[in-house]
Coordinates of C-alpha atoms and ligand atoms in Angstrom, one line a residue:
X1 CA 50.9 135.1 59.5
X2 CA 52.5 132.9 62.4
X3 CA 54.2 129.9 61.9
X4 CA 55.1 127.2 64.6
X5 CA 58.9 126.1 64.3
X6 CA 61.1 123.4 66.4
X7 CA 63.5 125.7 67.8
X8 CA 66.4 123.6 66.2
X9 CA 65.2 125.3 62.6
X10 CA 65.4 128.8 64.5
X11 CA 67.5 130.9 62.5
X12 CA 68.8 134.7 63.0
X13 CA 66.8 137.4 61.9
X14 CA 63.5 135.3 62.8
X15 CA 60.9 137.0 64.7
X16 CA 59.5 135.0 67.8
X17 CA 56.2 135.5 68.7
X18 CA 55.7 133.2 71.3
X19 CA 56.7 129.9 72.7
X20 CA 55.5 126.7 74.3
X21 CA 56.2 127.5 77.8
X22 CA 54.5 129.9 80.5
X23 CA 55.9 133.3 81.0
X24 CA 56.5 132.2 85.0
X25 CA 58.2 128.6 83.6
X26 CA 61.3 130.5 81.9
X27 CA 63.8 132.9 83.0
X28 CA 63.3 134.8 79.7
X29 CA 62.0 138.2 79.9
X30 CA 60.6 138.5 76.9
X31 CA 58.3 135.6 74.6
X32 CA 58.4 137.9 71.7
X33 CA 61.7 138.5 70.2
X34 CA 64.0 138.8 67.2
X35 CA 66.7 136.8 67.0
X36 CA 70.1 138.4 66.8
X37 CA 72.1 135.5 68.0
X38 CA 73.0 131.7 68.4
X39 CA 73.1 132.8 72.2
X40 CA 69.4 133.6 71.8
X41 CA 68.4 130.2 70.5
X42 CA 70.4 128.4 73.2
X43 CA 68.8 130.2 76.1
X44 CA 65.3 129.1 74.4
X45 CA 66.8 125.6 74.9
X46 CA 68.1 125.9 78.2
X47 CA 64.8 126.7 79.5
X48 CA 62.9 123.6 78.1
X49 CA 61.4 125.5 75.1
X50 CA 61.0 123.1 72.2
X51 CA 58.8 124.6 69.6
X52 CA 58.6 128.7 68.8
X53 CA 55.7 130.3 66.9
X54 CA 57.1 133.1 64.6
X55 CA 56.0 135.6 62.8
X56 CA 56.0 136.0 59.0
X57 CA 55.7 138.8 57.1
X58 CA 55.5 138.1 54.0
X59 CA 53.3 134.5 53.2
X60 CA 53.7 134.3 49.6
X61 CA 57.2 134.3 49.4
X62 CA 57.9 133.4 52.9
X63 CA 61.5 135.0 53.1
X64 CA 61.3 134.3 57.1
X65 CA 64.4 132.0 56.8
X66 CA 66.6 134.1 55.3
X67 CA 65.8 137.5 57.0
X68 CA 68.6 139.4 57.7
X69 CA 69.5 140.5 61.0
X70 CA 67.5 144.0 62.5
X71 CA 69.0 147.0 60.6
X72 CA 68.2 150.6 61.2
X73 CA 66.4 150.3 58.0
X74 CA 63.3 148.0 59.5
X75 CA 60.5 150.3 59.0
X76 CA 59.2 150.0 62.7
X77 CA 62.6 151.5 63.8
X78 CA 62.6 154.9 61.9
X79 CA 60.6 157.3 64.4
X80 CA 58.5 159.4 63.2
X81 CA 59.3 163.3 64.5
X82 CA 57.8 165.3 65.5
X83 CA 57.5 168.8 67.2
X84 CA 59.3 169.6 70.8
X85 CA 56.3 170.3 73.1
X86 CA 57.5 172.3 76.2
X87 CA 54.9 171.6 78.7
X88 CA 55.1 171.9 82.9
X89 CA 54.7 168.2 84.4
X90 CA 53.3 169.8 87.6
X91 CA 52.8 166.6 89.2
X92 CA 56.1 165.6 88.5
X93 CA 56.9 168.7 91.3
X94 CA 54.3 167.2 93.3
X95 CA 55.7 163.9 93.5
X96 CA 58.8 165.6 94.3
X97 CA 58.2 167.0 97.0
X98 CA 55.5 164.4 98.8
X99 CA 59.0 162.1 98.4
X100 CA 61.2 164.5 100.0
X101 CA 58.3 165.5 102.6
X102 CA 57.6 161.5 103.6
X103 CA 61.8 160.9 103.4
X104 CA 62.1 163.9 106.3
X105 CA 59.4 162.4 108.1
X106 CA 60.8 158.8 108.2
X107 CA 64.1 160.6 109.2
X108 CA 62.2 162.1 112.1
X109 CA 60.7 158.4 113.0
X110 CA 64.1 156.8 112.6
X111 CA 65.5 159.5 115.2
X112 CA 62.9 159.0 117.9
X113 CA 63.6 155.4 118.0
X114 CA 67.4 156.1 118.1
X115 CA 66.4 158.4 120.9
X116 CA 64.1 156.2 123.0
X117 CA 60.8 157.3 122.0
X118 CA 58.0 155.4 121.0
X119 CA 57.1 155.7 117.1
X120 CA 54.7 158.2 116.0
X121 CA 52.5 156.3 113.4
X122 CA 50.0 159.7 113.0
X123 CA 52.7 161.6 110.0
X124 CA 53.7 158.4 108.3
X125 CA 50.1 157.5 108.1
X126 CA 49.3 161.0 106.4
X127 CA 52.3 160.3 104.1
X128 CA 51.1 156.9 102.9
X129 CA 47.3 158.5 102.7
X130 CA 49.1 161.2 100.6
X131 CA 51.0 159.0 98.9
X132 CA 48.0 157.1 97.5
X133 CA 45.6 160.0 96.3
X134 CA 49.1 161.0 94.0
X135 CA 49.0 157.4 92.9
X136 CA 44.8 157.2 92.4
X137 CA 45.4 160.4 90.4
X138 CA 48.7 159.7 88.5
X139 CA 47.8 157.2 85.8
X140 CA 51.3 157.2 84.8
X141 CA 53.5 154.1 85.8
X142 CA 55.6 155.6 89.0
X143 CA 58.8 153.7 88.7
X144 CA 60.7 156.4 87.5
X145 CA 60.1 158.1 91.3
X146 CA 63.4 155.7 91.4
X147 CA 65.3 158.1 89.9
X148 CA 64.1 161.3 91.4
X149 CA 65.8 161.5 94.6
X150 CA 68.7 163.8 95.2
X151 CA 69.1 162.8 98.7
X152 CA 71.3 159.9 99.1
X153 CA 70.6 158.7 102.6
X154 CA 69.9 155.0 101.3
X155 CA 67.7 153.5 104.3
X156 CA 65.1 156.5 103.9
X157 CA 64.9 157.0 99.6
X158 CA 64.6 153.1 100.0
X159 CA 61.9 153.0 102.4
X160 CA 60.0 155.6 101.0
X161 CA 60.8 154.7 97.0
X162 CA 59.9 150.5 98.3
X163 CA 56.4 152.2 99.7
X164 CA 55.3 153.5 96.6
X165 CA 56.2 150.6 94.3
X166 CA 55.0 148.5 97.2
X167 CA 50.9 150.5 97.2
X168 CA 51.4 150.6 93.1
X169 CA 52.0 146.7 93.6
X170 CA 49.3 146.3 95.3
X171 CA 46.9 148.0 93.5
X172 CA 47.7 146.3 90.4
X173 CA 47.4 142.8 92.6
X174 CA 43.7 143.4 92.6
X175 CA 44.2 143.9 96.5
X176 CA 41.3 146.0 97.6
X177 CA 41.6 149.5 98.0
X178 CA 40.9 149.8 101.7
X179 CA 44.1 147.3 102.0
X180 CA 46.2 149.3 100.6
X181 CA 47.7 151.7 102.7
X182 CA 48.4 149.0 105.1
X183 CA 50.9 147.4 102.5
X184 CA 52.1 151.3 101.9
X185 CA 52.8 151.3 105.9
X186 CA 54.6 147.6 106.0
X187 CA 56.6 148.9 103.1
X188 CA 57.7 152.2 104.7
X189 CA 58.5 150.3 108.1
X190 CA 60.6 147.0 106.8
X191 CA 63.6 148.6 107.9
X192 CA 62.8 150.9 111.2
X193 CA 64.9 147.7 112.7
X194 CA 68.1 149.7 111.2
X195 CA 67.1 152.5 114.0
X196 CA 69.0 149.9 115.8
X197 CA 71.5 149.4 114.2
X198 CA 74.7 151.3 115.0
X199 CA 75.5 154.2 112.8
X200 CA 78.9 153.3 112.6
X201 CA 78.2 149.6 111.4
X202 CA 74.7 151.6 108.8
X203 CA 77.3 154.0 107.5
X204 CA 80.3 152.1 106.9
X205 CA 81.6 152.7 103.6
X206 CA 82.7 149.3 101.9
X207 CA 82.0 146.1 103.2
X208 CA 80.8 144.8 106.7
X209 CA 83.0 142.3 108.4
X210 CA 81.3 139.3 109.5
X211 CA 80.6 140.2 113.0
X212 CA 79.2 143.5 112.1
X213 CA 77.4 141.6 109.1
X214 CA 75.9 139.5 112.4
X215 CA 74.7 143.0 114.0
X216 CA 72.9 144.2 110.7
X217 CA 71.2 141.1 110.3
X218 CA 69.5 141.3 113.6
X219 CA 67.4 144.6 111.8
X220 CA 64.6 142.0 111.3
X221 CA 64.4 141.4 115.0
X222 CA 64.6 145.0 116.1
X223 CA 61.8 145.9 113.2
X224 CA 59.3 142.8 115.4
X225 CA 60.6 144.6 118.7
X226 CA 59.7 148.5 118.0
X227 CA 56.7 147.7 115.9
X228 CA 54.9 145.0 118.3
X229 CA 54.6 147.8 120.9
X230 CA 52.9 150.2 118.4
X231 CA 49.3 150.8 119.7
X232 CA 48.2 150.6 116.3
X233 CA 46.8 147.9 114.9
X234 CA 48.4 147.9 111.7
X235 CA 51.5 148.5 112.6
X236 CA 51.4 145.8 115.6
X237 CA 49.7 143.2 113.2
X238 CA 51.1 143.9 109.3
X239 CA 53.9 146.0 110.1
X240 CA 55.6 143.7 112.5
X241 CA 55.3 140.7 110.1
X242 CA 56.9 142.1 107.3
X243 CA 59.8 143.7 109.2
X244 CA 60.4 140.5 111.0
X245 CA 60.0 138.1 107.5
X246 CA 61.3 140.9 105.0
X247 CA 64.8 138.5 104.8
X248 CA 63.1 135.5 104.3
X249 CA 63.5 133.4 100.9
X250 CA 61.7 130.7 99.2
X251 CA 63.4 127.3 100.4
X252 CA 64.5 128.6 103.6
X253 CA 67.5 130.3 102.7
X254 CA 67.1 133.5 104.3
X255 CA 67.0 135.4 107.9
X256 CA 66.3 135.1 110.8
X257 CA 64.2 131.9 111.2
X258 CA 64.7 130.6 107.6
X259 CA 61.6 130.2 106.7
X260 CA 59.9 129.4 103.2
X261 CA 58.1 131.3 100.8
X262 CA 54.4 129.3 101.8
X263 CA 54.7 130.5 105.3
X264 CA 55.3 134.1 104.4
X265 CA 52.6 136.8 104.2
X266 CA 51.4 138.0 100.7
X267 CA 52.9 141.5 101.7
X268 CA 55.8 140.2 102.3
X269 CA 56.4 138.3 99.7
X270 CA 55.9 141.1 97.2
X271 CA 58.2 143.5 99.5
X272 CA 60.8 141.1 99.0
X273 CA 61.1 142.2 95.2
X274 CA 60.5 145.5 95.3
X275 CA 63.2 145.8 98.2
X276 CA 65.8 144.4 95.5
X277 CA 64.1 146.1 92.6
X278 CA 64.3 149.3 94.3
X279 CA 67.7 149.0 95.0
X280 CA 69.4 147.9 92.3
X281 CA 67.5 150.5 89.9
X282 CA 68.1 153.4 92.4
X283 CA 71.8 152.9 92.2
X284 CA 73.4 154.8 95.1
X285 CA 76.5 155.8 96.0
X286 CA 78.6 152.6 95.9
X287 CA 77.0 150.0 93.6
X288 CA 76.3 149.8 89.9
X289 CA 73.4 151.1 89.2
X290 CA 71.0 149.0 86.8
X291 CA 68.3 150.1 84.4
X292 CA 65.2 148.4 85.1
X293 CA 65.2 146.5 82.2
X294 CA 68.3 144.7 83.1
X295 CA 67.5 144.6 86.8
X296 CA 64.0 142.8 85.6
X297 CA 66.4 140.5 84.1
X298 CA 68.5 140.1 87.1
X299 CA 65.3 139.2 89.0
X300 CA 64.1 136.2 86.8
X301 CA 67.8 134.5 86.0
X302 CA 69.5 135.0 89.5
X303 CA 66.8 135.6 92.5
X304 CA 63.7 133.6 90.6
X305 CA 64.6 130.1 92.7
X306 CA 64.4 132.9 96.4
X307 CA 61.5 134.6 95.3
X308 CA 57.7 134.5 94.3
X309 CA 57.6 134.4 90.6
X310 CA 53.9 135.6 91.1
X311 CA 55.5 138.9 92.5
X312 CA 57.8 139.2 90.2
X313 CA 55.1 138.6 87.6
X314 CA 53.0 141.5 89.1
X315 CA 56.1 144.0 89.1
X316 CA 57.2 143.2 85.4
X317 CA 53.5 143.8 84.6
X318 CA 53.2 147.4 86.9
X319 CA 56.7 149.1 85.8
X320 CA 57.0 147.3 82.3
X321 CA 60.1 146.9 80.6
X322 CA 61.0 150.3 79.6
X323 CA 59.3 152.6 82.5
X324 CA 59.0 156.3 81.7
X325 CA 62.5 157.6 82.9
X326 CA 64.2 154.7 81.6
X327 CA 67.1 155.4 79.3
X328 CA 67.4 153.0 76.0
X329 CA 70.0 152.7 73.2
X330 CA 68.1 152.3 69.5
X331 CA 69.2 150.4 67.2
X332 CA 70.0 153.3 64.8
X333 CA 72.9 154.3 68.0
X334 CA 70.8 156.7 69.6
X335 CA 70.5 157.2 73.1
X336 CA 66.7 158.6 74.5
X337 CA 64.9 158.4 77.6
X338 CA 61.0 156.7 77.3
X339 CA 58.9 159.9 78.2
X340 CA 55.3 158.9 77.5
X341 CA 53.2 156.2 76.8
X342 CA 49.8 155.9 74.7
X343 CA 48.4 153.7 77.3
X344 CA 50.2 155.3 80.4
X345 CA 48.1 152.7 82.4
X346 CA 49.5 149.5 80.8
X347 CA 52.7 151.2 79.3
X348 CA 51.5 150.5 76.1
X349 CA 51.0 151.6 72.5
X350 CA 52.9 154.2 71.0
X351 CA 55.3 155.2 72.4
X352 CA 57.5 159.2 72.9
X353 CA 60.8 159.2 73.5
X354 CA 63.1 162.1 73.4
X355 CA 66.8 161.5 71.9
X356 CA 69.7 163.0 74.1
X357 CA 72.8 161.3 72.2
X358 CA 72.9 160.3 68.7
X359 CA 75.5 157.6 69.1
X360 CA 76.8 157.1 72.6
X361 CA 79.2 160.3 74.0
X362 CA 77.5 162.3 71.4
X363 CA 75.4 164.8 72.8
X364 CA 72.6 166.5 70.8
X365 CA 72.5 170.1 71.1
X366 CA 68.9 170.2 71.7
X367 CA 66.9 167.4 72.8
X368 CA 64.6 165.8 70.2
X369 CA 61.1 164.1 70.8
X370 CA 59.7 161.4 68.5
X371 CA 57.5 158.6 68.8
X372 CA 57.4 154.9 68.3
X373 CA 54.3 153.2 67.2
X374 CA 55.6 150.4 70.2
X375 CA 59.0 150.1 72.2
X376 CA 60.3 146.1 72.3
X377 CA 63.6 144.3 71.9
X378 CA 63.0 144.8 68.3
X379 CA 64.0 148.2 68.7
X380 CA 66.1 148.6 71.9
X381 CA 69.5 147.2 71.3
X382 CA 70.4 148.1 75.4
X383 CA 69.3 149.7 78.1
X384 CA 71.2 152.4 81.0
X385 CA 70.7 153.5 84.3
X386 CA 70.9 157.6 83.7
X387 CA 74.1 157.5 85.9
X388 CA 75.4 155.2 83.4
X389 CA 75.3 158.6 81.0
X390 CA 76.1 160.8 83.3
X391 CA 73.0 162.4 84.5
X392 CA 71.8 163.1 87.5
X393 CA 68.3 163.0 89.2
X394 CA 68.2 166.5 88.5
X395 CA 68.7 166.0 85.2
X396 CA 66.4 163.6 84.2
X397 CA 63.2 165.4 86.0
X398 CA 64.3 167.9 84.2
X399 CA 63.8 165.6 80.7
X400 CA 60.8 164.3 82.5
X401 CA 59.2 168.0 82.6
X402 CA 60.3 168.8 78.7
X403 CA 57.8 166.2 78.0
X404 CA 54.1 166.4 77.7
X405 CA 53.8 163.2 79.5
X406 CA 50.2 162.4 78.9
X407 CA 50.5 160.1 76.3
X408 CA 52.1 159.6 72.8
X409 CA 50.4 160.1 70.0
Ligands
FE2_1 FE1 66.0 145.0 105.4

């Protein structure tokens, strides 16, 4: 039974279903909560929420008010186990390898530029065509492609990691399908402008003084200049608008000409999420990495006011909270990474997870799969980014392939 409430009478322990305001009018990731602390109910006020509609479970006596705080004895927390399946995740090798294979190629196309020559469109083309069959056949959620990459040349794994989520984005947009490689292409060419850029200023460990910080942020300009000479249309038309707007921000606070989010193109107004998104959760070299939980959460309380909320809707909707290859903490203390889902289209429904740690620094000696009947805050007390735990890439396609990965049951 639900139960609407003034969020003054909000107490801990109270489970919040939903609440007066849009999902795009708050800065709260999620409308359907417990609540764990006084914090909780103060960020319901600071975004204009008045009234909450929770859930009780129990009408007759209607014990809502005086439920105690999650415990790892809540039924919905204790997983159910259930045998280790060892099955090959071929297309998980697949996807490896089309990202390695489109990361050379955009290496190639980044050298002929650097070298004078025009830009062959013809291999990143097949790339993106490639790209998208893997996608059209893959009904799994392909966030976690984030975490695959060994290679940590950032302007490539960016481009390439951005083009997926970017064609993903777009499908899940309604845009049609015919449309679609051409936001694959604008995704994979935001950044040729860097081509430009000198290696010393592109490679520079640490930060960028402000004169060479006035050199890198001319990479918009260069993008406009290689790409407007392409003979190709999409590249010339699509292309050169998102590499030239790509810096832009809602308001008028971005680069070059400072202009606002209505005068922007749809593609580029999506890119501009998915080019933070992507690199925050693929955490290189020399910044925290974030979990994409948290970085969703980054997204809506610090970059909503520069950003298209409608974008940032669409992503939240296409990767989900907890993507497959995401690592969360239970509230029991253990650590496991979300390996399947029931619905793999929607991340939905049940949910397989397989338990690496069981309490943090605590390895298990042999990996253990179970399954949730549904992942939410109610069971995930935090989130990591897999370098946060100390694995690798390597080591968590290697999780991803000890999974069955078709879908809980
Ligand atoms: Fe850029």
């Amino acid at each position: 039974m639900n139960k609407i409430l003034p969020v003054d009478k909000l107490e801990i322990g109270m489970e919040v279903v939903a609440v007066d305001k849009s999902w795009l009018e708050t800065n709260i990731l999620f409308h359907r909560f417990r609540v764990r602390s006084f914090d909780d109910i103060q960020r319901l006020r600071d975004n204009g929420i008045k009234n909450v509609t929770i859930l009780i479970k129990d009408p007759i006596h209607d014990k809502t008010e005086k439920q105690a705080p999650l415990s790892v004895d809540d039924d919905r927390d204790i997983p159910k186990l259930r045998a280790m399946e060892v099955l090959p995740l071929p297309t998980l090798r697949e996807w490896n390898a089309l990202h390695d294979k489109t990361i050379a190629v955009l290496s190639k196309s980044f050298d002929d530029i650097r070298m004078g020559s025009a830009l062959d469109v013809t291999p990143l083309r097949q790339q993106v065509i490639e790209t998208l069959e893997m996608l059209v056949k893959d009904p799994r959620k392909n966030s976690f492609l984030v975490t695959l990459s060994e290679i940590d040349d950032e302007s490539y794994v960016h481009s390439t990691n951005t083009m997926i989520l970017s064609m993903g984005l777009a499908a899940q947009s309604g845009v049609p399908k015919e449309d679609i490689p051409k936001w694959g292409m604008a995704a994979l060419l935001h950044d040729i402008g860097k081509a430009l850029v000198p290696l010393e200023i592109l490679k520079k460990p640490g930060r960028l003084d402000p004169q060479e910080w006035d050199t890198m942020k001319r990479h918009p300009k260069f993008g406009h200049s290689i790409l407007s000479k392409s003979k190709d249309d999409v590249v010339r038309g699509i292309c050169t608008t998102v590499a030239m707007e790509h810096h832009e921000r809602k308001g008028g606070g971005g680069y070059p000409y400072g202009l606002d989010l209505p005068d922007l193109d749809p593609v580029t107004r999506s890119l501009m999420v998915l080019d933070i998104y992507e690199a925050l959760t693929a955490g290189r070299v020399y910044r925290s990495p974030l979990s994409p939980a948290k970085t969703l959460s980054y997204l809506l309380e610090k970059e909503l006011h520069r950003l298209d909320p409608r974008a940032i809707a669409n992503l939240v909707q296409m990767v989900g909270i907890y993507p497959v290859g995401s690592f969360v903490e239970l509230m029991d203390g253990r650590i496991a990474m979300v390996s399947a889902y029931e619905n793999p289209d929607t991340n939905s429904g049940a949910v397989d997870l397989l338990v690496l740690y069981s309490a943090p620094q605590k390895t298990l000696a042999e990996p253990l799969a179970i399954t949730l009947p549904t992942i939410d805050r109610t069971c995930v007390r935090q989130t990591f980014h897999p370098r946060e735990l100390g694995l690798s890439p390597a080591d968590v396609a290697r999780y991803l392939e000890l999974t069955p990965g078709d879908h809980a049951h």
